[in-house]
Coordinates of C-alpha atoms in Angstrom, one line a residue:
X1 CA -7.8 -40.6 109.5
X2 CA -8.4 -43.9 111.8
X3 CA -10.8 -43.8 114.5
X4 CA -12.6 -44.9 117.1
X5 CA -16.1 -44.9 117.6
X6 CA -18.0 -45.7 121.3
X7 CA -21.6 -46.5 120.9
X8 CA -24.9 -47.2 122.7
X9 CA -28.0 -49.1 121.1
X10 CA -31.1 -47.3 121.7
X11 CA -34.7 -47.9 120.3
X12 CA -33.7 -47.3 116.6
X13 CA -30.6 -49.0 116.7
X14 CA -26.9 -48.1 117.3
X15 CA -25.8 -44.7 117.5
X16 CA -22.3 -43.1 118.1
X17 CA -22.1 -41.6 121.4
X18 CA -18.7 -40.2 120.4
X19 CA -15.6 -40.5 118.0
X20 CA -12.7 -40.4 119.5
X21 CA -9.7 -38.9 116.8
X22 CA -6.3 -39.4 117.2
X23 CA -5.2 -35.7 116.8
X24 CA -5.3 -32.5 119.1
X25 CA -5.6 -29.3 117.0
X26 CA -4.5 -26.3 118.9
X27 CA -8.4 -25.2 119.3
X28 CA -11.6 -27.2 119.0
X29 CA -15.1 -26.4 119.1
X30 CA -18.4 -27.6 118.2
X31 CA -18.7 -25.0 115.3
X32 CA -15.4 -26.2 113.8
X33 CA -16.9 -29.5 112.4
X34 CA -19.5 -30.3 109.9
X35 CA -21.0 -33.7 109.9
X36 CA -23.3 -35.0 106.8
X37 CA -25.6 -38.3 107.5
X38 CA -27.4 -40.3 104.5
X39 CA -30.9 -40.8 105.7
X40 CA -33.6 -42.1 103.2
X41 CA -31.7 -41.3 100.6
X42 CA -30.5 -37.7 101.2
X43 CA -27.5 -35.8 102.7
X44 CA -29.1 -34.4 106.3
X45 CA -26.3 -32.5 108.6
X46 CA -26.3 -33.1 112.5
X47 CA -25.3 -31.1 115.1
X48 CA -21.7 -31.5 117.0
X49 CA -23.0 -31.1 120.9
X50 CA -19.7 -30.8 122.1
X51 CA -15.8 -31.4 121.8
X52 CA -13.6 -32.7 124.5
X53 CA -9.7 -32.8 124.7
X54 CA -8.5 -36.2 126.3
X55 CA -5.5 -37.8 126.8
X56 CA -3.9 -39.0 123.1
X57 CA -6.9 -37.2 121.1
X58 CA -10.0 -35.4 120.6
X59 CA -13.8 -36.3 121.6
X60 CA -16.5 -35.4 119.3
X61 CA -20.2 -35.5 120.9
X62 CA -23.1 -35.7 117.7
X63 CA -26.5 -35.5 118.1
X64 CA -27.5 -39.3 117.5
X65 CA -27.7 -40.6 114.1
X66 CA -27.8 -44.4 113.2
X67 CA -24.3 -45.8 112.5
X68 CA -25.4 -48.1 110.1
X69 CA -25.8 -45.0 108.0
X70 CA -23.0 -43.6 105.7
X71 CA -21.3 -40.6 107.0
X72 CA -18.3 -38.1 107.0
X73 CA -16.9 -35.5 109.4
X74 CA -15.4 -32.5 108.0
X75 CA -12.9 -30.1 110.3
X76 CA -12.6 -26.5 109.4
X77 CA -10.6 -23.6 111.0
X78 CA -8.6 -24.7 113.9
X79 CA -9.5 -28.7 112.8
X80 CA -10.1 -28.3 109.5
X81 CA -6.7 -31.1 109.1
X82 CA -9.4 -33.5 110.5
X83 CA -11.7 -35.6 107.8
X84 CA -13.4 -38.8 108.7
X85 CA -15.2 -41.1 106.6
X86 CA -17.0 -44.4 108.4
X87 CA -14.6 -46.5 106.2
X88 CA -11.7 -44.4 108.1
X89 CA -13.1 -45.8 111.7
X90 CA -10.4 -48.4 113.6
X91 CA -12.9 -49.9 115.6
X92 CA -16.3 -49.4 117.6
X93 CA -16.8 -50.3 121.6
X94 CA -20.3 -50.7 122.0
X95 CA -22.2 -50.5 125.5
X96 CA -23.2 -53.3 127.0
X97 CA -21.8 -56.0 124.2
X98 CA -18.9 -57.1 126.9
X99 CA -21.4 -58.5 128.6
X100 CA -22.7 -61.1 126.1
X101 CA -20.1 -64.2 125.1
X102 CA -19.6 -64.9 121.7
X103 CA -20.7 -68.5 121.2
X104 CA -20.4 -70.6 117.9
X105 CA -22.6 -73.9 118.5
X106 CA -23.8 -76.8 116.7
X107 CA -23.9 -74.8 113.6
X108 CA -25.6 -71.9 115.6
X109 CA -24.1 -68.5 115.7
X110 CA -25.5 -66.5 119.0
X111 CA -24.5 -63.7 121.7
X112 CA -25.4 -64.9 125.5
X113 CA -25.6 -63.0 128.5
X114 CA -25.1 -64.9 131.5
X115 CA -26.3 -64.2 135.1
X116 CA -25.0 -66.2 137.2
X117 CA -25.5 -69.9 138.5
X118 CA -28.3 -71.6 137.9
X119 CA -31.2 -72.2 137.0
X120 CA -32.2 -69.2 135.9
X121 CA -35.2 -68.1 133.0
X122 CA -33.8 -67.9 129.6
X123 CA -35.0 -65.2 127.2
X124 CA -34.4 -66.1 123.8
X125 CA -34.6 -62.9 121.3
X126 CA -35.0 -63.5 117.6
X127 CA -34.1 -60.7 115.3
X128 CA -35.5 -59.1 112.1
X129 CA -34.3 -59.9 108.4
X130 CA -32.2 -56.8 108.9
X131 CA -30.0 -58.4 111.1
X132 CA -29.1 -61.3 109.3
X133 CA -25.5 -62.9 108.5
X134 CA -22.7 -64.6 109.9
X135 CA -20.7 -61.8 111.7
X136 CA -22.7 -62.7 115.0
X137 CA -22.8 -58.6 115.7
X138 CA -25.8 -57.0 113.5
X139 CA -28.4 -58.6 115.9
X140 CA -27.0 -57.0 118.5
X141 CA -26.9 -53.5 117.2
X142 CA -29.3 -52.5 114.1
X143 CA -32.3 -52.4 116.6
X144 CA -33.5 -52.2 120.1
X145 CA -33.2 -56.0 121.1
X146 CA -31.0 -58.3 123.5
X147 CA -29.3 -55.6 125.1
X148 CA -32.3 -54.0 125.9
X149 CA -33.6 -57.3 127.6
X150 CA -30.7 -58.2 129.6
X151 CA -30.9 -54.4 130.8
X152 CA -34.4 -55.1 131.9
X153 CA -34.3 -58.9 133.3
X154 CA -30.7 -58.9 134.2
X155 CA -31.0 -62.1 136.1
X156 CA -32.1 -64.0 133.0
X157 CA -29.8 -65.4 130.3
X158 CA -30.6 -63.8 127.4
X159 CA -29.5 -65.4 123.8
X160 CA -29.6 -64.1 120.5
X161 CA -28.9 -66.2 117.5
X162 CA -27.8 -64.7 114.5
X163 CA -29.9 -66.3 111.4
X164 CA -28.3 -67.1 108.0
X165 CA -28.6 -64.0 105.2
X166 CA -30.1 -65.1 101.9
X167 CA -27.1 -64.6 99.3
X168 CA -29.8 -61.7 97.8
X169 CA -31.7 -59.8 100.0
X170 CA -35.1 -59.8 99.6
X171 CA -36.7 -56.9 98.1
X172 CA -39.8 -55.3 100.5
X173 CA -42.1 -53.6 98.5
X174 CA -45.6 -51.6 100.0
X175 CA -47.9 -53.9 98.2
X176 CA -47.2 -57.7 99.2
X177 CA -49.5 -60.7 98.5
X178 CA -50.4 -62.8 101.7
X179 CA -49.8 -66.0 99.6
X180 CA -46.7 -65.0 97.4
X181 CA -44.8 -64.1 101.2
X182 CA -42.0 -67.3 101.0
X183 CA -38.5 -67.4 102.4
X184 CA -35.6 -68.7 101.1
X185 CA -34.5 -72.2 101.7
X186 CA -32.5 -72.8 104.5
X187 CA -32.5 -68.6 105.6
X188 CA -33.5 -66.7 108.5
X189 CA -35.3 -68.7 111.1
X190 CA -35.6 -72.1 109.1
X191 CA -36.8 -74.9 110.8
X192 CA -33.6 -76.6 111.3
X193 CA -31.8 -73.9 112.3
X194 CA -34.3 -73.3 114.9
X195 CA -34.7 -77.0 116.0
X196 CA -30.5 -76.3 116.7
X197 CA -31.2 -73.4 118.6
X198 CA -33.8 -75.6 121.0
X199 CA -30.5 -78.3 121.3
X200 CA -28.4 -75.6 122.7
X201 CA -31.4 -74.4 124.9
X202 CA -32.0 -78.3 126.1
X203 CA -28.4 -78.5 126.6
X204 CA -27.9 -75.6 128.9
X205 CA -31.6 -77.3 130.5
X206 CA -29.7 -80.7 131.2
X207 CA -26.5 -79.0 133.0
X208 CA -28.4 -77.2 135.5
X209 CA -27.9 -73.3 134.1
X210 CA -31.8 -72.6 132.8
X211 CA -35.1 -73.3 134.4
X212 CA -37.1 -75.2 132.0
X213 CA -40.4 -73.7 133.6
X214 CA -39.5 -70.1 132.1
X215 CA -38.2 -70.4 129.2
X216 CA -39.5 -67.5 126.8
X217 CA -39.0 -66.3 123.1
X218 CA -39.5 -63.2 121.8
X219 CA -38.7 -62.0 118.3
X220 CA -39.7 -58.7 115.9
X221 CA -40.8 -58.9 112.3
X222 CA -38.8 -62.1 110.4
X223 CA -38.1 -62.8 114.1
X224 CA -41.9 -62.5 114.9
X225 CA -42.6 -65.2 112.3
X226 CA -39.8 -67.2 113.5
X227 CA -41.0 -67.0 117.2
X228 CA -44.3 -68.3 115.5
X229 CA -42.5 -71.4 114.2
X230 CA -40.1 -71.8 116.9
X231 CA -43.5 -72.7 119.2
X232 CA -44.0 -75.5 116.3
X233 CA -40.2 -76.5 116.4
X234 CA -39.8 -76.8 120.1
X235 CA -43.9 -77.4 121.3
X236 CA -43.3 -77.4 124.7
X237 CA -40.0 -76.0 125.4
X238 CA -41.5 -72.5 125.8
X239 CA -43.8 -70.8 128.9
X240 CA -44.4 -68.3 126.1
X241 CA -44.3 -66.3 123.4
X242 CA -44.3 -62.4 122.5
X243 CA -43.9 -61.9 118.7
X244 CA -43.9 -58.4 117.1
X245 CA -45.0 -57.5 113.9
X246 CA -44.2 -61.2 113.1
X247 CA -44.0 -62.4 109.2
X248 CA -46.9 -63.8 108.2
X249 CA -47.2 -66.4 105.6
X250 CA -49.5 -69.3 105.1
X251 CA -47.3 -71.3 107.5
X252 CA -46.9 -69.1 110.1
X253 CA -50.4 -68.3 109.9
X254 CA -51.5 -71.9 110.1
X255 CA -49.3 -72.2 113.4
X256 CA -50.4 -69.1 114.8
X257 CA -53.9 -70.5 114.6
X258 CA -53.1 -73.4 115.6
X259 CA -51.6 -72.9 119.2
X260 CA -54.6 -73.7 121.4
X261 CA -52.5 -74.2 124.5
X262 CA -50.1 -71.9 123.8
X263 CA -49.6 -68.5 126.0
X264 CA -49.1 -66.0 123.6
X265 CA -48.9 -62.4 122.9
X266 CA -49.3 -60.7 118.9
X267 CA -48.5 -57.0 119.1
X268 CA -48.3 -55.6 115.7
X269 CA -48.9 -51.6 114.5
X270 CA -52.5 -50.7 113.2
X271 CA -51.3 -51.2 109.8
X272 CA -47.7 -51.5 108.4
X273 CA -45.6 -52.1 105.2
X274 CA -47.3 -55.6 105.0
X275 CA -50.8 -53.8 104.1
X276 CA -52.2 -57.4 105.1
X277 CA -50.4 -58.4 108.1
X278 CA -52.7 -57.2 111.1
X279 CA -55.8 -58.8 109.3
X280 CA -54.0 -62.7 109.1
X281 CA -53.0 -61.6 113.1
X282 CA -56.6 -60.7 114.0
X283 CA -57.8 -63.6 112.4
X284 CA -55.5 -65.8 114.1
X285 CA -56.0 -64.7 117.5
X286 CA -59.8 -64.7 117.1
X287 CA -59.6 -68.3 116.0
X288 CA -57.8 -69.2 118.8
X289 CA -60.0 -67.2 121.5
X290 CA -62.8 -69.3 119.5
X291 CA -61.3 -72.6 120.5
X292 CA -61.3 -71.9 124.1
X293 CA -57.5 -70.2 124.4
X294 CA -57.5 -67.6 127.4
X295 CA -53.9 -66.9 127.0
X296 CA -53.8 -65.5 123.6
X297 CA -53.5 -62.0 123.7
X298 CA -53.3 -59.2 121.0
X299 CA -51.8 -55.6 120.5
X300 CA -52.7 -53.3 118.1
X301 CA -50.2 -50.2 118.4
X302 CA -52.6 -46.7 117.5
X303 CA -51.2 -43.7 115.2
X304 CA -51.1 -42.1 118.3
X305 CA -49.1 -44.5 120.7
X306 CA -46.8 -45.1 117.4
X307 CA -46.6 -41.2 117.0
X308 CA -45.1 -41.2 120.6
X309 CA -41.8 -42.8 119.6
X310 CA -41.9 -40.4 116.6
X311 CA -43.2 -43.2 114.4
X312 CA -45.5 -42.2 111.3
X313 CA -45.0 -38.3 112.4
X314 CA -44.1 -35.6 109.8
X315 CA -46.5 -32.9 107.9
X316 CA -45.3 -34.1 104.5
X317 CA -44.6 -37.9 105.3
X318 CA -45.5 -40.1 102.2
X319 CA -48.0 -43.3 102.9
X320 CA -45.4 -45.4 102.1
X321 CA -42.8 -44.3 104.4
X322 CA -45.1 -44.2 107.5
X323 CA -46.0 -47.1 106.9
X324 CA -42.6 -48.2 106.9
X325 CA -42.0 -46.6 110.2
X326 CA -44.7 -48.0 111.8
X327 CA -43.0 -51.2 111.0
X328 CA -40.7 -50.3 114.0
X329 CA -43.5 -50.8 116.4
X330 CA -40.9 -52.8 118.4
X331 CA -39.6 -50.2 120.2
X332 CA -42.6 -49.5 121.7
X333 CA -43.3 -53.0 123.6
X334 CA -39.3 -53.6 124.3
X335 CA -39.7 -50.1 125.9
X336 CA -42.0 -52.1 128.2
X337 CA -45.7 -50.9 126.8
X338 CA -48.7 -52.6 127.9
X339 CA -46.5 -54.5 130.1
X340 CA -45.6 -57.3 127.3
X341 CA -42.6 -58.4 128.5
X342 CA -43.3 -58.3 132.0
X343 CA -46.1 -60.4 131.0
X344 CA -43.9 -62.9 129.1
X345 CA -41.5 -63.3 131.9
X346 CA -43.8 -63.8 134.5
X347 CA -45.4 -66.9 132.7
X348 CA -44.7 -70.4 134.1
X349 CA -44.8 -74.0 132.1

């Protein structure tokens, strides 16, 4: 059965707000569907909130689930003709996306919301390895990102590039070596593909559309390492910089270190999947305090503020997975905490 799917992108992601089917049993009601979500690994059923009869179909209200997940929506009773599979879904509107063109630039895919005239602050947003591809869509919707910026600043452009997928994906296991961390050649936020981004920026500098005094970047976890090397890329494009949970490898370390006149701010949970992460961060930070940098500023996200955004939380949660949702510590400063972003945009070049 084809249908559609409206959705909204909240702090874990996208979610289905509601499917709309193309039928109209003679009676519908919450009770008279069953729908089954894969989450880590297991079969978890969620709760229908309501059913509403529109013109040419049938709307389904579920509690919210990610949509990246698998799923399937059984009918029984007066529906039980209805069965929906995520294969089965014609299409998906999502909130907000209308607002961002779809742009294909000197080799650059990226989404860009656009204010108005000129000059305005540009807020570039740099995505995870999650997100990666060529369909210029998943950095839009598998996490909290560029539509929640342009929300929050909407008289900024906001851009999101979309970085290239390795043809594997990397595997992430608990227990990483600082040393062994390497990406693959020209993948994710490489230098050249970065130094294009910058062109498109300078570009949209030289016809009059973006301020060059507030430029900003921003970027979460690959996207935290990249916003790291996009201050080494384009050194002195940027007012500044807000990476989370950013990637850290010997070279991203070494330019972390390394940005004396840089206005900068790390956020990062207590301790994530990357056991050594927040120690290469401290250390970073600290050296740059130690050369005289006033503007370098650091986050470190408690059990508790983490636990807040139901992060880490569970009686029987394993190490390994709270870890892994501690990773998401992103939602917590694009939800504005400790002012971050409003920190970021207020800076000046």
């Amino acid at each position: 059965m084809e249908a559609k799917v409206y959705a909204k992108v909240g702090n874990q992601g996208w979610y289905p707000e509601y499917f709309e089917l193309p039928v109209k049993p003679k009676a519908a009601a919450p009770e008279d569907f069953v729908l089954t979500v894969e989450q880590h690994g297991e079969k978890v059923e969620k709760v229908i909130r309501s059913v509403e009869a529109v013109e040419g179909g049938l709307r389904i209200f579920p509690e919210p689930f990610s949509y990246s997940s698998p799923f399937s929506l059984q009918g029984q009773g007066a529906a039980k003709e209805i069965h929906l599979e995520k294969p089965d879904v014609a299409g998906v509107t999502v909130e907000g996306l209308e607002c961002f063109e779809d742009k294909r630039e000197n080799g650059v895919l990226y989404r860009l919301y656009m204010p108005g005239a000129g000059p305005r602050p540009l807020l570039l947003f740099l995505h995870g390895g999650g997100e990666s591809g060529s369909d210029n869509f998943k950095q839009m919707v598998g996490t909290v990102g560029a539509l929640r910026l342009a929300e929050r600043y909407p008289d900024f452009y906001v851009m999101a590039p979309q970085a290239p997928a390795p043809a594997k994906p990397p595997s992430m296991p608990t227990r990483q070596s600082f040393g062994g961390m390497h990406e693959q050649p020209r993948t994710g936020w490489h230098r050249e593909y970065l130094a294009a981004v910058c062109d498109i920026i300078r570009g949209m500098v030289a016809a009059g559309q973006v301020d060059p005094a507030r430029i900003f970047v921003t970027g979460m976890s690959m996207g935290g390492g990249g916003t790291i090397r996009m201050l080494s890329v384009g050194s002195g494009l940027f007012a500044a910089a807000a990476p989370v949970c950013p990637t850290m490898t010997p070279e991203t370390y070494n330019i972390l270190r390394s940005l004396t006149d840089t206005k900068i701010w790390v956020s990062t949970a207590y301790v994530d999947h990357s056991l050594y992460r927040h120690k290469y961060i401290v250390d970073a930070i600290l050296a740059l305090k130690d050369a005289g940098n006033k503007d370098a500023r650091l986050t470190l996200f408690s059990p508790e503020e983490l636990a807040a955004y139901g992060l880490g939380v569970g009686p029987e949660i394993s190490l390994e997975r709270k870890f892994g949702e501690n990773h998401a510590c992103w939602m917590l400063v694009y939800s504005g905490e400790h002012g971050i972003l409003d920190w970021l945009v207020s800076q000046h070049r």
